[in-house]
């Protein structure tokens, strides 16, 4: 489904495993266990941390240049797939957001779960509002 959506320019919001699927689909790889990362903080599940977001990107237009997120995963992107550009990283260097600037449609891949806190966090709500706007314009 991701392959079809990306090729057709259908707006696609890829969250957590969805981001990992898109990365592998485009030839990228995954780090199977984040605890094996150099400088790892230990267990990454339920770890709240700040992200730095690249200015001038779709990601920054959606959540700003700093955003607090919770990590619930033990895998993350290693080598990036073709056309993916990193737009946010954690303090530990984990890729947390990617985009496809030259793609035919709106695409945002997030390693975190904005659905967990959208009701109380306007930055997380903004992720879904931006996605819905893109879908409505399509």
Coordinates of N, CA and C in Angstrom, one line a residue:
X1 N 0.8 -1.2 0.0 CA 0.0 0.0 0.0 C 0.9 1.3 0.0
X2 N 2.0 1.2 0.8 CA 2.8 2.4 0.8 C 3.4 2.7 -0.6
X3 N 3.8 1.6 -1.3 CA 4.4 1.8 -2.6 C 3.4 2.5 -3.5
X4 N 2.2 2.0 -3.5 CA 1.1 2.6 -4.4 C 0.9 4.0 -4.0
X5 N 0.7 4.3 -2.7 CA 0.4 5.7 -2.3 C 1.5 6.6 -2.7
X6 N 2.8 6.2 -2.4 CA 3.9 7.1 -2.8 C 4.0 7.3 -4.3
X7 N 3.8 6.3 -5.1 CA 3.9 6.5 -6.5 C 2.8 7.3 -7.1
X8 N 1.6 7.2 -6.5 CA 0.4 8.0 -6.9 C 0.4 9.4 -6.4
X9 N 1.2 9.7 -5.4 CA 1.2 11.1 -4.8 C 0.1 11.2 -3.8
X10 N -0.5 10.1 -3.3 CA -1.5 10.1 -2.3 C -0.8 10.6 -1.0
X11 N -1.4 11.5 -0.2 CA -0.8 11.9 1.0 C -0.6 10.7 1.9
X12 N 0.5 10.6 2.6 CA 0.9 9.5 3.4 C 1.5 9.9 4.7
X13 N 0.9 9.6 5.8 CA 1.5 9.8 7.1 C 1.9 8.4 7.6
X14 N 3.3 8.2 7.8 CA 3.8 6.9 8.2 C 4.3 7.1 9.6
X15 N 3.6 6.4 10.5 CA 4.0 6.5 12.0 C 4.7 5.2 12.4
X16 N 5.8 5.4 13.1 CA 6.5 4.3 13.7 C 6.8 3.1 12.8
X17 N 6.2 2.0 12.9 CA 6.5 0.9 12.0 C 6.2 1.3 10.5
X18 N 5.2 2.2 10.3 CA 4.9 2.6 9.0 C 6.1 3.3 8.4
X19 N 6.8 4.2 9.2 CA 8.0 4.8 8.7 C 9.1 3.8 8.4
X20 N 9.2 2.8 9.2 CA 10.2 1.7 9.0 C 9.9 0.9 7.7
X21 N 8.6 0.7 7.5 CA 8.2 0.0 6.2 C 8.6 0.8 5.0
X22 N 8.3 2.1 5.0 CA 8.6 3.0 3.9 C 10.1 3.0 3.7
X23 N 10.9 3.1 4.8 CA 12.3 3.1 4.7 C 12.9 1.9 4.0
X24 N 12.4 0.7 4.4 CA 12.9 -0.6 3.8 C 12.4 -0.7 2.4
X25 N 11.2 -0.3 2.1 CA 10.6 -0.3 0.8 C 11.5 0.5 -0.2
X26 N 12.1 1.6 0.3 CA 12.9 2.4 -0.6 C 14.4 2.0 -0.5
X27 N 14.7 0.8 0.1 CA 16.1 0.3 0.1 C 16.9 0.6 1.4
X28 N 16.2 1.2 2.4 CA 16.9 1.5 3.6 C 17.0 0.3 4.5
X29 N 17.6 0.4 5.7 CA 17.8 -0.6 6.6 C 17.3 -0.1 8.0
X30 N 17.2 -1.1 8.9 CA 16.7 -0.8 10.3 C 17.8 -1.3 11.2
X31 N 17.9 -0.6 12.3 CA 18.7 -1.0 13.5 C 17.7 -1.9 14.3
X32 N 18.0 -3.1 14.5 CA 17.1 -4.1 15.1 C 16.9 -3.8 16.6
X33 N 17.9 -3.3 17.3 CA 17.8 -3.1 18.7 C 18.5 -1.8 19.1
X34 N 17.7 -0.8 19.4 CA 18.3 0.5 19.7 C 19.2 0.5 20.9
X35 N 19.1 -0.5 21.8 CA 20.0 -0.6 22.9 C 21.4 -0.9 22.5
X36 N 21.6 -1.3 21.2 CA 22.9 -1.5 20.7 C 23.6 -0.3 20.0
X37 N 22.8 0.8 20.0 CA 23.4 2.0 19.4 C 24.5 2.5 20.2
X38 N 25.6 3.1 19.5 CA 26.6 3.8 20.3 C 26.0 4.9 21.1
X39 N 26.3 5.0 22.3 CA 25.8 6.1 23.2 C 24.4 5.9 23.6
X40 N 23.9 4.7 23.5 CA 22.4 4.4 23.8 C 22.2 4.7 25.3
X41 N 21.0 5.2 25.5 CA 20.6 5.5 26.9 C 20.1 4.3 27.6
X42 N 20.2 3.1 27.1 CA 19.6 1.9 27.7 C 18.2 1.7 27.1
X43 N 17.3 1.2 27.8 CA 16.0 0.8 27.3 C 15.3 2.1 26.8
X44 N 14.8 2.0 25.5 CA 14.2 3.2 24.9 C 12.7 3.3 25.0
X45 N 12.1 2.3 25.4 CA 10.6 2.3 25.5 C 10.2 3.2 26.6
X46 N 9.2 4.0 26.4 CA 8.6 5.0 27.3 C 9.7 6.0 27.8
X47 N 10.5 6.4 26.8 CA 11.5 7.4 27.1 C 11.1 8.7 26.4
X48 N 10.8 9.7 27.2 CA 10.4 11.0 26.7 C 11.6 11.9 26.5
X49 N 11.6 12.5 25.3 CA 12.8 13.3 24.9 C 12.4 14.4 23.9
X50 N 13.4 15.3 23.8 CA 13.2 16.5 22.9 C 13.8 16.1 21.5
X51 N 13.1 16.6 20.5 CA 13.7 16.5 19.1 C 14.0 17.9 18.6
X52 N 15.1 17.9 17.8 CA 15.4 19.1 17.0 C 14.9 18.9 15.6
X53 N 14.1 19.8 15.1 CA 13.5 19.7 13.8 C 14.2 20.7 12.8
X54 N 14.5 20.2 11.6 CA 15.2 21.0 10.6 C 14.3 22.2 10.2
X55 N 14.8 23.4 10.3 CA 14.0 24.5 9.9 C 13.7 24.5 8.4
X56 N 12.6 25.0 8.0 CA 12.2 25.1 6.6 C 11.7 23.8 6.0
X57 N 11.4 22.8 6.8 CA 10.9 21.6 6.3 C 9.4 21.4 6.6
X58 N 8.8 20.4 6.0 CA 7.4 20.1 6.3 C 7.2 19.8 7.8
X59 N 8.2 19.1 8.3 CA 8.1 18.7 9.7 C 8.1 20.0 10.6
X60 N 8.9 20.9 10.3 CA 9.0 22.2 11.1 C 7.7 23.0 10.9
X61 N 7.1 22.9 9.7 CA 5.9 23.7 9.5 C 4.7 23.0 10.3
X62 N 4.9 21.8 10.6 CA 3.8 21.0 11.3 C 4.0 21.1 12.9
X63 N 5.2 20.8 13.4 CA 5.4 20.8 14.8 C 6.4 21.8 15.4
X64 N 7.0 22.6 14.5 CA 7.9 23.6 15.0 C 9.3 23.0 15.0
X65 N 10.3 23.8 15.6 CA 11.7 23.4 15.5 C 12.1 22.6 16.7
X66 N 11.3 22.5 17.8 CA 11.5 21.6 18.9 C 10.2 21.0 19.3
X67 N 10.2 19.7 19.6 CA 9.0 19.0 20.0 C 9.4 17.9 21.0
X68 N 8.5 17.7 22.0 CA 8.7 16.6 22.9 C 7.9 15.4 22.5
X69 N 8.5 14.2 22.5 CA 7.9 13.0 22.1 C 8.2 11.9 23.0
X70 N 7.4 10.8 23.0 CA 7.7 9.6 23.7 C 8.2 8.5 22.8
X71 N 9.2 7.8 23.2 CA 9.7 6.7 22.4 C 9.1 5.4 22.9
X72 N 8.5 4.6 22.1 CA 7.9 3.3 22.5 C 8.5 2.1 21.7
X73 N 9.5 2.4 20.9 CA 10.0 1.4 20.0 C 11.4 0.9 20.4
X74 N 11.8 -0.2 19.8 CA 13.2 -0.7 20.1 C 13.9 -0.8 18.7
X75 N 13.3 -0.5 17.6 CA 14.0 -0.4 16.3 C 13.9 1.0 15.8
X76 N 14.9 1.3 14.9 CA 14.8 2.6 14.3 C 15.5 2.5 13.0
X77 N 15.5 3.6 12.2 CA 16.1 3.6 10.9 C 17.7 3.6 11.1
X78 N 18.3 2.9 10.2 CA 19.8 2.8 10.2 C 20.2 3.6 8.9
X79 N 20.3 2.9 7.8 CA 20.6 3.5 6.5 C 19.3 4.0 5.9
X80 N 19.3 5.2 5.4 CA 18.1 5.8 4.8 C 17.8 5.2 3.4
X81 N 16.5 5.1 3.1 CA 16.0 4.6 1.8 C 16.2 5.8 0.8
X82 N 16.1 5.4 -0.4 CA 16.2 6.4 -1.5 C 15.2 7.5 -1.5
X83 N 15.7 8.7 -1.5 CA 14.8 9.9 -1.6 C 14.4 10.4 -0.2
X84 N 14.6 9.7 0.8 CA 14.2 10.1 2.2 C 15.3 11.1 2.7
X85 N 14.8 12.1 3.4 CA 15.6 13.2 4.0 C 15.2 13.3 5.4
X86 N 16.2 13.2 6.3 CA 16.0 13.3 7.7 C 15.6 14.8 8.1
X87 N 14.5 15.0 8.8 CA 14.1 16.3 9.2 C 14.0 16.5 10.7
X88 N 14.2 15.4 11.5 CA 14.2 15.5 12.9 C 15.0 14.4 13.5
X89 N 15.8 14.7 14.5 CA 16.5 13.7 15.3 C 16.4 13.9 16.8
X90 N 16.5 12.8 17.5 CA 16.6 12.9 19.0 C 17.9 13.4 19.4
X91 N 18.1 13.7 20.7 CA 19.4 14.1 21.2 C 20.4 13.0 21.1
X92 N 19.9 11.8 21.0 CA 20.8 10.6 20.9 C 21.2 10.4 19.4
X93 N 20.6 11.1 18.5 CA 20.9 10.9 17.1 C 20.0 10.0 16.3
X94 N 18.9 9.5 17.0 CA 17.9 8.7 16.3 C 17.1 9.5 15.3
X95 N 17.0 8.9 14.1 CA 16.1 9.6 13.1 C 14.7 9.5 13.6
X96 N 14.0 10.6 13.7 CA 12.7 10.7 14.3 C 11.6 11.1 13.2
X97 N 12.1 11.8 12.2 CA 11.2 12.3 11.1 C 11.9 12.3 9.8
X98 N 11.2 11.9 8.8 CA 11.8 12.0 7.4 C 10.7 12.5 6.5
X99 N 11.2 13.0 5.3 CA 10.3 13.5 4.3 C 10.9 13.0 2.9
X100 N 10.1 13.2 1.9 CA 10.5 13.0 0.5 C 10.3 14.2 -0.3
X101 N 11.2 15.2 -0.2 CA 11.0 16.5 -0.8 C 10.7 16.5 -2.3
X102 N 11.3 15.5 -3.0 CA 11.1 15.5 -4.4 C 10.0 14.5 -4.8
X103 N 9.2 14.0 -3.9 CA 8.2 13.1 -4.2 C 7.0 13.7 -4.8
X104 N 6.1 12.9 -5.4 CA 4.9 13.5 -6.1 C 3.8 13.9 -5.2
X105 N 3.9 13.6 -3.9 CA 2.8 14.0 -3.0 C 3.3 14.3 -1.6
X106 N 2.4 14.6 -0.7 CA 2.7 14.9 0.7 C 3.1 13.6 1.4
X107 N 4.3 13.7 2.1 CA 4.7 12.5 2.9 C 5.4 13.0 4.1
X108 N 5.0 12.4 5.2 CA 5.7 12.6 6.5 C 5.8 11.3 7.2
X109 N 7.1 11.0 7.6 CA 7.3 9.7 8.3 C 7.8 10.1 9.7
X110 N 7.1 9.6 10.7 CA 7.5 9.9 12.1 C 7.8 8.6 12.9
X111 N 8.8 8.6 13.7 CA 9.1 7.5 14.5 C 8.3 7.5 15.8
X112 N 7.8 8.6 16.2 CA 7.0 8.7 17.4 C 5.5 8.6 17.1
X113 N 4.7 8.6 18.2 CA 3.3 8.4 18.1 C 2.5 9.6 18.5
X114 N 2.2 10.5 17.5 CA 1.4 11.7 17.8 C 0.0 11.4 18.3
X115 N -0.5 10.2 18.0 CA -1.9 9.9 18.4 C -2.0 9.7 19.9
X116 N -0.9 9.5 20.6 CA -0.9 9.3 22.0 C -1.3 10.6 22.8
X117 N -0.9 11.7 22.3 CA -1.0 13.0 23.0 C -1.7 14.1 22.3
X118 N -2.3 13.8 21.1 CA -2.9 14.9 20.3 C -3.9 15.7 21.0
X119 N -4.7 15.0 21.9 CA -5.8 15.8 22.6 C -5.3 16.9 23.5
X120 N -4.1 16.7 24.1 CA -3.5 17.7 25.0 C -2.3 18.5 24.4
X121 N -1.8 18.1 23.3 CA -0.6 18.7 22.8 C -0.9 19.2 21.4
X122 N -0.9 20.6 21.2 CA -1.2 21.2 19.9 C -0.2 20.8 18.8
X123 N 1.0 20.6 19.2 CA 2.0 20.2 18.2 C 1.7 18.8 17.6
X124 N 1.2 17.9 18.4 CA 0.9 16.6 17.9 C -0.4 16.6 17.1
X125 N -1.4 17.4 17.6 CA -2.6 17.6 16.8 C -2.3 18.2 15.5
X126 N -1.3 19.1 15.4 CA -0.9 19.7 14.1 C -0.5 18.7 13.1
X127 N 0.1 17.6 13.5 CA 0.5 16.5 12.6 C -0.8 16.0 11.8
X128 N -1.8 15.7 12.5 CA -3.1 15.2 11.9 C -3.8 16.3 11.1
X129 N -3.8 17.5 11.6 CA -4.4 18.6 10.9 C -3.7 18.8 9.5
X130 N -2.4 18.8 9.5 CA -1.7 18.9 8.3 C -1.9 17.8 7.3
X131 N -2.0 16.6 7.8 CA -2.3 15.4 7.0 C -3.7 15.5 6.4
X132 N -4.7 15.9 7.2 CA -6.0 16.0 6.7 C -6.1 17.1 5.6
X133 N -5.5 18.3 5.9 CA -5.4 19.3 4.8 C -4.9 18.8 3.5
X134 N -3.8 18.1 3.6 CA -3.1 17.5 2.4 C -4.1 16.6 1.7
X135 N -4.7 15.8 2.4 CA -5.7 14.8 1.8 C -6.9 15.5 1.2
X136 N -7.4 16.6 1.9 CA -8.5 17.3 1.3 C -8.1 18.1 0.0
X137 N -6.9 18.5 0.0 CA -6.4 19.2 -1.2 C -6.2 18.3 -2.4
X138 N -5.9 17.0 -2.1 CA -5.6 16.0 -3.1 C -6.9 15.7 -3.8

